[in-house]
Structures are given as structure tokens and as C-alpha cells.
PDB file of C-alpha atoms in Angstrom:
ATOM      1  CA  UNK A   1      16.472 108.862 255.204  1.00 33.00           C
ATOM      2  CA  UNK A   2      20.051 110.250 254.538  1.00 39.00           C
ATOM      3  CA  UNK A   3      19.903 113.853 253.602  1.00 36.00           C
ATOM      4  CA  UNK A   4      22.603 114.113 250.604  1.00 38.00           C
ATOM      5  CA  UNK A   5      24.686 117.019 249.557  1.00 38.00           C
ATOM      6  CA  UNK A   6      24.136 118.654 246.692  1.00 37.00           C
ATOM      7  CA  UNK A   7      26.243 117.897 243.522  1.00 37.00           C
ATOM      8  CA  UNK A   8      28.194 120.459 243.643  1.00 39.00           C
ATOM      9  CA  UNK A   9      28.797 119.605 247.259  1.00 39.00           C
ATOM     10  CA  UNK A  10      29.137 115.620 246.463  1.00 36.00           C
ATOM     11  CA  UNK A  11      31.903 116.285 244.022  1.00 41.00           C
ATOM     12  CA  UNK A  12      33.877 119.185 246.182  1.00 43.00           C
ATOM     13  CA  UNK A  13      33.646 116.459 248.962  1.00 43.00           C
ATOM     14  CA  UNK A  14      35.388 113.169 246.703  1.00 44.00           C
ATOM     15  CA  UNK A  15      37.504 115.859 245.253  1.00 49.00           C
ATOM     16  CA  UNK A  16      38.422 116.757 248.839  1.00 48.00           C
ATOM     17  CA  UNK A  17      38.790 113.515 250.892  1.00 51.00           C
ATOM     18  CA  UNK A  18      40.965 112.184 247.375  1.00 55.00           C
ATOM     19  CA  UNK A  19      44.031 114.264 247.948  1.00 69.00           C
ATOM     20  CA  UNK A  20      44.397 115.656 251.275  1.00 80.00           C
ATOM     21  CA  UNK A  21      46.326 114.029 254.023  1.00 84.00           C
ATOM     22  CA  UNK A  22      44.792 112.976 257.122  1.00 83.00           C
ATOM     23  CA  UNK A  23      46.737 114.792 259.540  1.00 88.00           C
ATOM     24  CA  UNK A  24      45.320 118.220 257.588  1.00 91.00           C
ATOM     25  CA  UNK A  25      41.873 116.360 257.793  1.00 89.00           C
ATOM     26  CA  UNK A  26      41.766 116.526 261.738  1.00 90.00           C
ATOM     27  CA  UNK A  27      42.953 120.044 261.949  1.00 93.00           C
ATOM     28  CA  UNK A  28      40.343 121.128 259.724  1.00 93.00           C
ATOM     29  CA  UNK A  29      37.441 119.524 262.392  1.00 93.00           C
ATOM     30  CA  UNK A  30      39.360 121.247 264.757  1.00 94.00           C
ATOM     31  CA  UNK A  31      39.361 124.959 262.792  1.00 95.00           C
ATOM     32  CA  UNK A  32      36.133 124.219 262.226  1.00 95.00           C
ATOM     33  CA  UNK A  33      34.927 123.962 266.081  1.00 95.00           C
ATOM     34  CA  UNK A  34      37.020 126.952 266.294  1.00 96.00           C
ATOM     35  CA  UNK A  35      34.803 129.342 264.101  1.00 96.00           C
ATOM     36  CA  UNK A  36      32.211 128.045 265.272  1.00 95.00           C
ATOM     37  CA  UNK A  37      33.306 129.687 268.767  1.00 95.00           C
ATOM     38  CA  UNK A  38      34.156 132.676 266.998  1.00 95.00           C
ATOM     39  CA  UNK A  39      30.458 132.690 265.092  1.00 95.00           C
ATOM     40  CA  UNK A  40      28.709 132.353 268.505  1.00 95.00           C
ATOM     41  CA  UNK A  41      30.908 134.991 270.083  1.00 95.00           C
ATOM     42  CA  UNK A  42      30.063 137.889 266.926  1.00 95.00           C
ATOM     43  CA  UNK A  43      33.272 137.407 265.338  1.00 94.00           C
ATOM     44  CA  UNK A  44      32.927 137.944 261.462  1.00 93.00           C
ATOM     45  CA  UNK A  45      36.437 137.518 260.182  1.00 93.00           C
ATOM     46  CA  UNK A  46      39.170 135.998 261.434  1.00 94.00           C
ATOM     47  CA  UNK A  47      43.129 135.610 260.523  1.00 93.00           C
ATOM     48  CA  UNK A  48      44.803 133.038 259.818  1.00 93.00           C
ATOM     49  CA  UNK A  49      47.066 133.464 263.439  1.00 93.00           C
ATOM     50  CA  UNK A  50      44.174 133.727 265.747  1.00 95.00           C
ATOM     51  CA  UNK A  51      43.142 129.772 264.130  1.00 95.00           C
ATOM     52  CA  UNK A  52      46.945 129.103 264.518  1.00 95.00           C
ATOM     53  CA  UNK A  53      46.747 130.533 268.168  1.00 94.00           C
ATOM     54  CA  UNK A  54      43.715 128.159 269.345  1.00 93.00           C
ATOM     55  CA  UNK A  55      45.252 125.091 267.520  1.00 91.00           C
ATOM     56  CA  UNK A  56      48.325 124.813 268.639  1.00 92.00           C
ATOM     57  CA  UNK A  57      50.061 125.582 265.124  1.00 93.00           C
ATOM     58  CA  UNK A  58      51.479 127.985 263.185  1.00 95.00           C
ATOM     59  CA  UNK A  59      49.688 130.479 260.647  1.00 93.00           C
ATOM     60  CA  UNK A  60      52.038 129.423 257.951  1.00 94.00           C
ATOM     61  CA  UNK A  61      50.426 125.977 258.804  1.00 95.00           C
ATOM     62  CA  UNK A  62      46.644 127.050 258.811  1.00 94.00           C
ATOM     63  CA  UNK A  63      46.857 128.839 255.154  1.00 92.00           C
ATOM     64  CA  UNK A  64      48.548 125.652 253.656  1.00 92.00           C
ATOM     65  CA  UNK A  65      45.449 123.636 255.060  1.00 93.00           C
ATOM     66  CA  UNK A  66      43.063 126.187 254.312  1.00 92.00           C
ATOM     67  CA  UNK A  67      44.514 126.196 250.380  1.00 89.00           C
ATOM     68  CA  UNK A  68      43.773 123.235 250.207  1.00 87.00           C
ATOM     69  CA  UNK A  69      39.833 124.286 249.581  1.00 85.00           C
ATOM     70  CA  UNK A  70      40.881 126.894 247.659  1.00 78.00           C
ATOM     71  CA  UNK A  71      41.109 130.985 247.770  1.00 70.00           C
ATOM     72  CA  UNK A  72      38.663 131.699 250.329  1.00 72.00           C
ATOM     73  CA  UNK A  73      40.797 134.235 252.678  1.00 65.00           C
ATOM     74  CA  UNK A  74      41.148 137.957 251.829  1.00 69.00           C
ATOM     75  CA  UNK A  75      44.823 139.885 252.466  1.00 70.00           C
ATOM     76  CA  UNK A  76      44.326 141.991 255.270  1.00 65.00           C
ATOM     77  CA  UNK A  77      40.839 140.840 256.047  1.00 75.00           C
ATOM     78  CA  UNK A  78      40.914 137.451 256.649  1.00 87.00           C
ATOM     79  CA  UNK A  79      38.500 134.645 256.572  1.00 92.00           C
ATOM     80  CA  UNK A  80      34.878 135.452 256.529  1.00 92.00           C
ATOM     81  CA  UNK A  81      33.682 132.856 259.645  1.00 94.00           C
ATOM     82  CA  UNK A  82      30.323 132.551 258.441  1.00 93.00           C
ATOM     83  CA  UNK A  83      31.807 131.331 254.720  1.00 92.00           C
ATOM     84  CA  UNK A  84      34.307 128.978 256.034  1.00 94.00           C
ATOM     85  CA  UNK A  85      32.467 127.482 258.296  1.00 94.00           C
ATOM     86  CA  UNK A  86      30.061 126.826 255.506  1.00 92.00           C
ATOM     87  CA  UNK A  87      33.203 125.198 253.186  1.00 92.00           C
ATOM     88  CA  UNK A  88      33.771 123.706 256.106  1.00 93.00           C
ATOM     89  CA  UNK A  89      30.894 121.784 256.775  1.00 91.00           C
ATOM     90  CA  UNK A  90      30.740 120.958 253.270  1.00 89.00           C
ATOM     91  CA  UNK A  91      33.902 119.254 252.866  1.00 88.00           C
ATOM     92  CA  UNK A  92      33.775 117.242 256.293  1.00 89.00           C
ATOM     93  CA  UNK A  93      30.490 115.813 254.984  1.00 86.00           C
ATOM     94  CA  UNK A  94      28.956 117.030 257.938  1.00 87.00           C
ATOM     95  CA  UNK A  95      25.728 118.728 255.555  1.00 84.00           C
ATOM     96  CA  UNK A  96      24.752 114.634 255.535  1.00 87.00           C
ATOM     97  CA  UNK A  97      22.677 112.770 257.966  1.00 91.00           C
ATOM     98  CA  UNK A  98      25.014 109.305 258.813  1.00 94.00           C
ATOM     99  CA  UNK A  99      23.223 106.461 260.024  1.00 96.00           C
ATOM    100  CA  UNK A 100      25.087 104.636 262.768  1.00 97.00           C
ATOM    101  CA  UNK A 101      24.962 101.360 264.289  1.00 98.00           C
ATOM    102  CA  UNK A 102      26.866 100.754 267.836  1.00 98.00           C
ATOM    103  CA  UNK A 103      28.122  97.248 268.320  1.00 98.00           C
ATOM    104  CA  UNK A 104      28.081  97.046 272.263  1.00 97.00           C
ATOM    105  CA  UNK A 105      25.576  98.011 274.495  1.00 96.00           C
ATOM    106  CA  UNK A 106      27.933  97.983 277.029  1.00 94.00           C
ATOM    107  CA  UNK A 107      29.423 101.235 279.218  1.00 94.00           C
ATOM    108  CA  UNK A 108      31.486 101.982 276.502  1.00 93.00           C
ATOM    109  CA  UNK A 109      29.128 101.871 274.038  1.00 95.00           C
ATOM    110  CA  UNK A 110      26.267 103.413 276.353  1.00 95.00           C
ATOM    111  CA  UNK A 111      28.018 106.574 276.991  1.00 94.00           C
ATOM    112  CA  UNK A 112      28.855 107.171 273.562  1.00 94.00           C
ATOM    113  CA  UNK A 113      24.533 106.726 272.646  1.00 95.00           C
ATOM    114  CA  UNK A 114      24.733 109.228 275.162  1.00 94.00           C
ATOM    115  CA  UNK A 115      26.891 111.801 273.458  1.00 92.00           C
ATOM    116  CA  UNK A 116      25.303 114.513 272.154  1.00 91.00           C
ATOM    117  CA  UNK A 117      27.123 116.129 269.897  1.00 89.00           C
ATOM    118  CA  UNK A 118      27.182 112.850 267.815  1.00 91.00           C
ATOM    119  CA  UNK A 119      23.739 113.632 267.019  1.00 90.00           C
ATOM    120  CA  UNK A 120      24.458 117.757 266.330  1.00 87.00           C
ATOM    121  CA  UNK A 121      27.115 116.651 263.566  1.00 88.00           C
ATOM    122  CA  UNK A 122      24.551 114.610 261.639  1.00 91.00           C
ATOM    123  CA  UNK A 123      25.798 111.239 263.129  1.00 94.00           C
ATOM    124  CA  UNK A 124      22.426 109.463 264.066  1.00 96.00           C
ATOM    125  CA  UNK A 125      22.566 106.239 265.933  1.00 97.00           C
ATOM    126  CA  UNK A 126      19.752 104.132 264.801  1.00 97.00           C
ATOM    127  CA  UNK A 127      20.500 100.500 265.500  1.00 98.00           C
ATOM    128  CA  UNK A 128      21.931  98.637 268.590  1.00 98.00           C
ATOM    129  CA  UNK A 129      23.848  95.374 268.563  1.00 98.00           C
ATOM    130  CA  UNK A 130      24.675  93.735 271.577  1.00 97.00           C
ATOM    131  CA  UNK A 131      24.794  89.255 272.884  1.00 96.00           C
ATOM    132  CA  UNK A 132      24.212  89.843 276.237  1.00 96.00           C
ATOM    133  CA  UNK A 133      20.742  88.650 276.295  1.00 96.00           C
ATOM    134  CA  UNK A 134      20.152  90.544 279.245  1.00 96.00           C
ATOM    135  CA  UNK A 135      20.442  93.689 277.210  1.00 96.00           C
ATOM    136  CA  UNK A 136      18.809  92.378 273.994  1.00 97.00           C
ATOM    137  CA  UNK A 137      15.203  93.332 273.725  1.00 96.00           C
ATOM    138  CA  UNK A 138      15.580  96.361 276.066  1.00 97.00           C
ATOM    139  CA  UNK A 139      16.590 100.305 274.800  1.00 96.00           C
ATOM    140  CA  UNK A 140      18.743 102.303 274.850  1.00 94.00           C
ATOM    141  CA  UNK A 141      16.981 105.615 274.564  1.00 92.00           C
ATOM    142  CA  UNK A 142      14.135 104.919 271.901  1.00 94.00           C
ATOM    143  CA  UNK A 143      16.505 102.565 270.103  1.00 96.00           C
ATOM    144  CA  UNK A 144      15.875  98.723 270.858  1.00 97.00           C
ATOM    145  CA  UNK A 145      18.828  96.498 271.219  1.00 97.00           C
ATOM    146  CA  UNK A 146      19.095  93.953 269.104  1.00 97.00           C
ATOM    147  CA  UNK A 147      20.633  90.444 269.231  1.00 97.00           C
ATOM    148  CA  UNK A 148      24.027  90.098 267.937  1.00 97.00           C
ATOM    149  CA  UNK A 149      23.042  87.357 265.419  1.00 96.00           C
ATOM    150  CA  UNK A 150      20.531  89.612 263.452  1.00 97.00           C
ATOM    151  CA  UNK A 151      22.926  92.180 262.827  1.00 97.00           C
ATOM    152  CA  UNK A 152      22.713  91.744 259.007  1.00 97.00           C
ATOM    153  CA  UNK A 153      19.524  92.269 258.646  1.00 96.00           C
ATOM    154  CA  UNK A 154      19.945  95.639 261.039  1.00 97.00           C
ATOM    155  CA  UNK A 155      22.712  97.051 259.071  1.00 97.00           C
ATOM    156  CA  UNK A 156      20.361  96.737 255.712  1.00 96.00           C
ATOM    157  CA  UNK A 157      17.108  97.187 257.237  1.00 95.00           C
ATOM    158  CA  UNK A 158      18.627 100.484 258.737  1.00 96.00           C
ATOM    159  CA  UNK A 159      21.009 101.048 255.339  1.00 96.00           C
ATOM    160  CA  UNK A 160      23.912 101.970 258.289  1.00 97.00           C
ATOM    161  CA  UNK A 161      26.495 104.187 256.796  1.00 96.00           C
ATOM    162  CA  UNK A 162      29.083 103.875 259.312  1.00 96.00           C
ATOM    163  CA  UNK A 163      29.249 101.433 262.452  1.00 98.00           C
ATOM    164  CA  UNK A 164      30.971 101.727 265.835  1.00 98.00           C
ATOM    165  CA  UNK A 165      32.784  99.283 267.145  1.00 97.00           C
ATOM    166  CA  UNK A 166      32.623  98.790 271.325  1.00 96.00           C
ATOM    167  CA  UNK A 167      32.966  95.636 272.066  1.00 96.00           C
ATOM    168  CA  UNK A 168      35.676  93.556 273.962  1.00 94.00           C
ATOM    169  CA  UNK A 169      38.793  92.833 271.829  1.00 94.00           C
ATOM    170  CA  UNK A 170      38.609  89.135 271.435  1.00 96.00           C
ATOM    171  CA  UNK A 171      35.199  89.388 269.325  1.00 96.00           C
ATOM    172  CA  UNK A 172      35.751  92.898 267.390  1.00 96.00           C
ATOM    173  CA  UNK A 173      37.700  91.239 264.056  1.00 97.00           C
ATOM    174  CA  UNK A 174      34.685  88.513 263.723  1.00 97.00           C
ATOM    175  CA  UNK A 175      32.236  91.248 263.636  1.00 97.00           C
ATOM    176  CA  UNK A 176      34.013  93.641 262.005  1.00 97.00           C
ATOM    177  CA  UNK A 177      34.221  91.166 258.861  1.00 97.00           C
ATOM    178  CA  UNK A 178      31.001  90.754 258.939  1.00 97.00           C
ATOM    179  CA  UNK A 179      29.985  94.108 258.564  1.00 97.00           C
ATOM    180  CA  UNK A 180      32.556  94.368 255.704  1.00 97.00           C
ATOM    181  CA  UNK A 181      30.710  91.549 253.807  1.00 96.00           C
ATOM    182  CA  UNK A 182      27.420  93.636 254.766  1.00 96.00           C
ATOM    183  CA  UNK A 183      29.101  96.280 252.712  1.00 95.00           C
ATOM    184  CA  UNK A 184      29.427  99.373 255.419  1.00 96.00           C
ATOM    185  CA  UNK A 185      32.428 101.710 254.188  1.00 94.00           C
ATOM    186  CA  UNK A 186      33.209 103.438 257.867  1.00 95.00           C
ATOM    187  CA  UNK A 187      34.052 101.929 260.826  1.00 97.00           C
ATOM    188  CA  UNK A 188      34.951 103.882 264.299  1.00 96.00           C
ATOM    189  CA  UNK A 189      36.839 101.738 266.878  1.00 96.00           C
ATOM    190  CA  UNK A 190      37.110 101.222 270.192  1.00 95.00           C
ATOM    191  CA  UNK A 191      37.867  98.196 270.992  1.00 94.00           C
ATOM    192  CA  UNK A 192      41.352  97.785 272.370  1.00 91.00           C
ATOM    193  CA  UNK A 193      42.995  96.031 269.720  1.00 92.00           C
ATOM    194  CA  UNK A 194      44.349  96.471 265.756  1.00 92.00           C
ATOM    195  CA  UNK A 195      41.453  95.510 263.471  1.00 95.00           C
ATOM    196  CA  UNK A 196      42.396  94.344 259.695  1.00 95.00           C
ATOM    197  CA  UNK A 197      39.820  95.376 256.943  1.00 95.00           C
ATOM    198  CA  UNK A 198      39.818  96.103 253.299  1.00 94.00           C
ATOM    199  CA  UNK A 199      41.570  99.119 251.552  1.00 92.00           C
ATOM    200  CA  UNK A 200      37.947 100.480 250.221  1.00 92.00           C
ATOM    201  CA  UNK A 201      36.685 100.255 254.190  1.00 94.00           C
ATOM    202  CA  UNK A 202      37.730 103.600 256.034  1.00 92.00           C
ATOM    203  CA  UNK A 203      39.089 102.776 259.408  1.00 93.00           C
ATOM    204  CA  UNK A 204      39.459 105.015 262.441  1.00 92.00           C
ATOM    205  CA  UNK A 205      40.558 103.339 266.209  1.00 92.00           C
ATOM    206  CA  UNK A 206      40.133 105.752 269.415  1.00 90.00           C
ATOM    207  CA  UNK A 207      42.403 104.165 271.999  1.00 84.00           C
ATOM    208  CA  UNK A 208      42.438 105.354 275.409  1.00 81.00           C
ATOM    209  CA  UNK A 209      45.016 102.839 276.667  1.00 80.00           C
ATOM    210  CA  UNK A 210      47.525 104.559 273.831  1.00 80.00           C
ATOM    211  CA  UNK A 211      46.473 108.186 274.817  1.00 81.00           C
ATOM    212  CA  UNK A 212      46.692 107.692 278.965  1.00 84.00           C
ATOM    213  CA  UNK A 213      50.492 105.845 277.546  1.00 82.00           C
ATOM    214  CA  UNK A 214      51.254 109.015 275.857  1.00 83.00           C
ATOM    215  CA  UNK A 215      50.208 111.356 278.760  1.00 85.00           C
ATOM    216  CA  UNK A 216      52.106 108.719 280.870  1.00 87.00           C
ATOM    217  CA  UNK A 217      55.521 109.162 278.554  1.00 80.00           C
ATOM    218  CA  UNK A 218      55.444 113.223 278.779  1.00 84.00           C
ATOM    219  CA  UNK A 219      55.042 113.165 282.538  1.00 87.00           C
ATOM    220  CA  UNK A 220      57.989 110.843 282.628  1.00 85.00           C
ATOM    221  CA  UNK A 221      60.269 113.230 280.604  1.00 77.00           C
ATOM    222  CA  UNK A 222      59.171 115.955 282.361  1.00 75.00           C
ATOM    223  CA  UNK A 223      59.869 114.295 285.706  1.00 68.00           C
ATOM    224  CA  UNK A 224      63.374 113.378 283.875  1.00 68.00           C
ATOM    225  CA  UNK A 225      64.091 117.308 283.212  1.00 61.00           C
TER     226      UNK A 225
END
């Protein structure tokens, strides 16, 4: 059963995700694993420059995406850790159970059943797709795999919230309209190619291929220096 927000929360989270740009979006997750460190470590305040410092950014940076859920930091003090962390949580949705579906039984999609902190940010995986028939009817974890042609019925029967895409490219698009018309709202990608879906479906692709290309790019201009 998904475990909503409260109303309060609900509406601080539609308020949220309606007017903030996604690049501020990801820094936020990453603040947010940052207090997190701080909270385990005893810290109970923080400033904005020691976030700035771990991130990568500037503090000028931090505050603007920190206003952006309002007047939480004190002059001279800081941000409490345990508060923001709590704001935090609350506007990444992340006080939500999601119900997950993994197209892909594959390597791919077995490490990421695997992953662990999927699971401690309320991102349950509770159905399997896959067509190999040698996978179908076997489980991953406690979690049967199921054959590609009942997926339908799986994304109801489980009422999936989001669904993860690992499959190879050439079949991704075909199922990714069908879980459209099954009326999921989130889809994380991994198959290696650009997938097309409506403006009301949120869409998120994790390439590797474009990440090793980007490592690959600063070693050259480093080499070039």
C-alpha cells in the first residue's frame, strides 16, 4: 500500500516540483545525502559553504536553492540538519512508499533489484517483467518474474507508480507506450537509446555510454593541455 504524505506535505510537494528547475532538483538529492552525513556524524547546524564545499558549488548557489523552500536558515547559525533534512525529504517525495516495476530481468536490471538503497528511499520493486522464458516463472529475490505479455495486468494488479526501463534498445519504445496507455506517470531509463513519451509522463534516462563519453572528452583535453 503506498504510504502518502500528509496534506500539508502533498501540496508543499506539487507546489515544489511546479516551479523549480531540474538542475536545482538534483542538487537538492545531493544536499540532502550530504546532511544526512553530517546527521550521522553529530553535526547539528551547518552553513551554507560547508554544503557548497561537498557539492562542488558555491554558497551563493546553495542559499538560492535552499530559498527556494523557503526561510529555513538562521544568519550566523545556519541550517538546523535535523530540520532540513526533514524539508528535504518532504519535498523529494521521499516520505512516500513508490511501487516499482523493472522491465528486464537481465544484468542490468538484476543489479539494480539488487541495490539497496532503492529500497531505503521508499522505492520498492514489486513486479518483474522480463520474455526470456528462461527467466519467466523464476525470482528474483521474493519477486517472481513475470512474462512480458502480462505486463498490464502487473502494472494494475501491483498499482506501479513508476517503472524502470532495462531492456535492450530495439524493444524499449514498444514497451514504454504501453506502459503510458497503462497510465504510469514515471519512467527511469536505461536502455541505450532516446525514448518519446507524453508531456504528463516524467522521463529520466541514465546513460552510461554518454557518461564513460564525457569522462572520455575531459581526459582528452587534459591530455591536450
Amino acid at each position: 500500500m503506498r504510504i502518502s504524505p500528509g496534506t500539508a506535505s502533498f501540496q508543499l510537494v506539487n507546489e515544489f516540483t511546479n516551479r523549480v528547475p531540474a538542475a536545482t532538483v538534483r542538487r537538492l538529492s545531493l544536499y540532502l545525502r550530504f546532511l544526512e552525513d553530517f546527521g550521522r556524524s553529530g553535526v547539528t547546524s551547518v552553513a551554507s559553504n560547508a554544503l557548497a564545499e561537498r557539492g562542488g558549488t558555491t554558497a551563493a548557489q546553495v542559499r538560492k536553492d535552499l530559498s527556494y523552500l523557503g526561510s529555513y536558515g538562521k544568519r550566523g547559525l545556519g541550517y538546523s540538519v535535523e530540520e532540513l533534512t526533514r524539508v528535504l525529504r518532504t519535498v523529494l517525495g521521499l516520505d512516500t512508499v513508490w511501487r516499482v516495476a523493472l522491465l528486464g530481468a537481465g544484468r542490468i536490471g538484476t543489479a539494480l533489484f539488487e541495490y539497496e538503497p532503492f529500497r531505503r528511499r521508499g522505492f520498492h520493486i514489486t513486479a518483474v517483467v522480463d520474455n526470456d522464458p528462461a527467466k519467466v516463472g523464476t525470482r528474483l529475490g521474493h519477486i517472481l518474474v513475470r512474462a512480458e505479455h502480462e505486463m498490464e495486468c502487473v502494472l494494475r494488479e501491483e498499482r506501479i507508480d513508476l517503472v524502470i526501463v532495462a531492456v535492450p534498445a530495439p524493444a524499449a519504445q514498444g514497451l514504454v507506450d504501453r506502459v503510458v496507455a497503462a497510465d504510469v506517470k514515471a519512467v527511469l531509463n536505461y536502455a541505450p537509446v532516446q525514448l518519446h513519451l507524453p508531456e504528463d509522463v516524467a522521463l529520466r534516462n541514465v546513460s552510461m555510454l554518454v557518461e564513460l563519453e564525457s569522462l572520455s572528452y575531459a581526459l582528452t583535453r587534459a591530455a591536450d593541455c
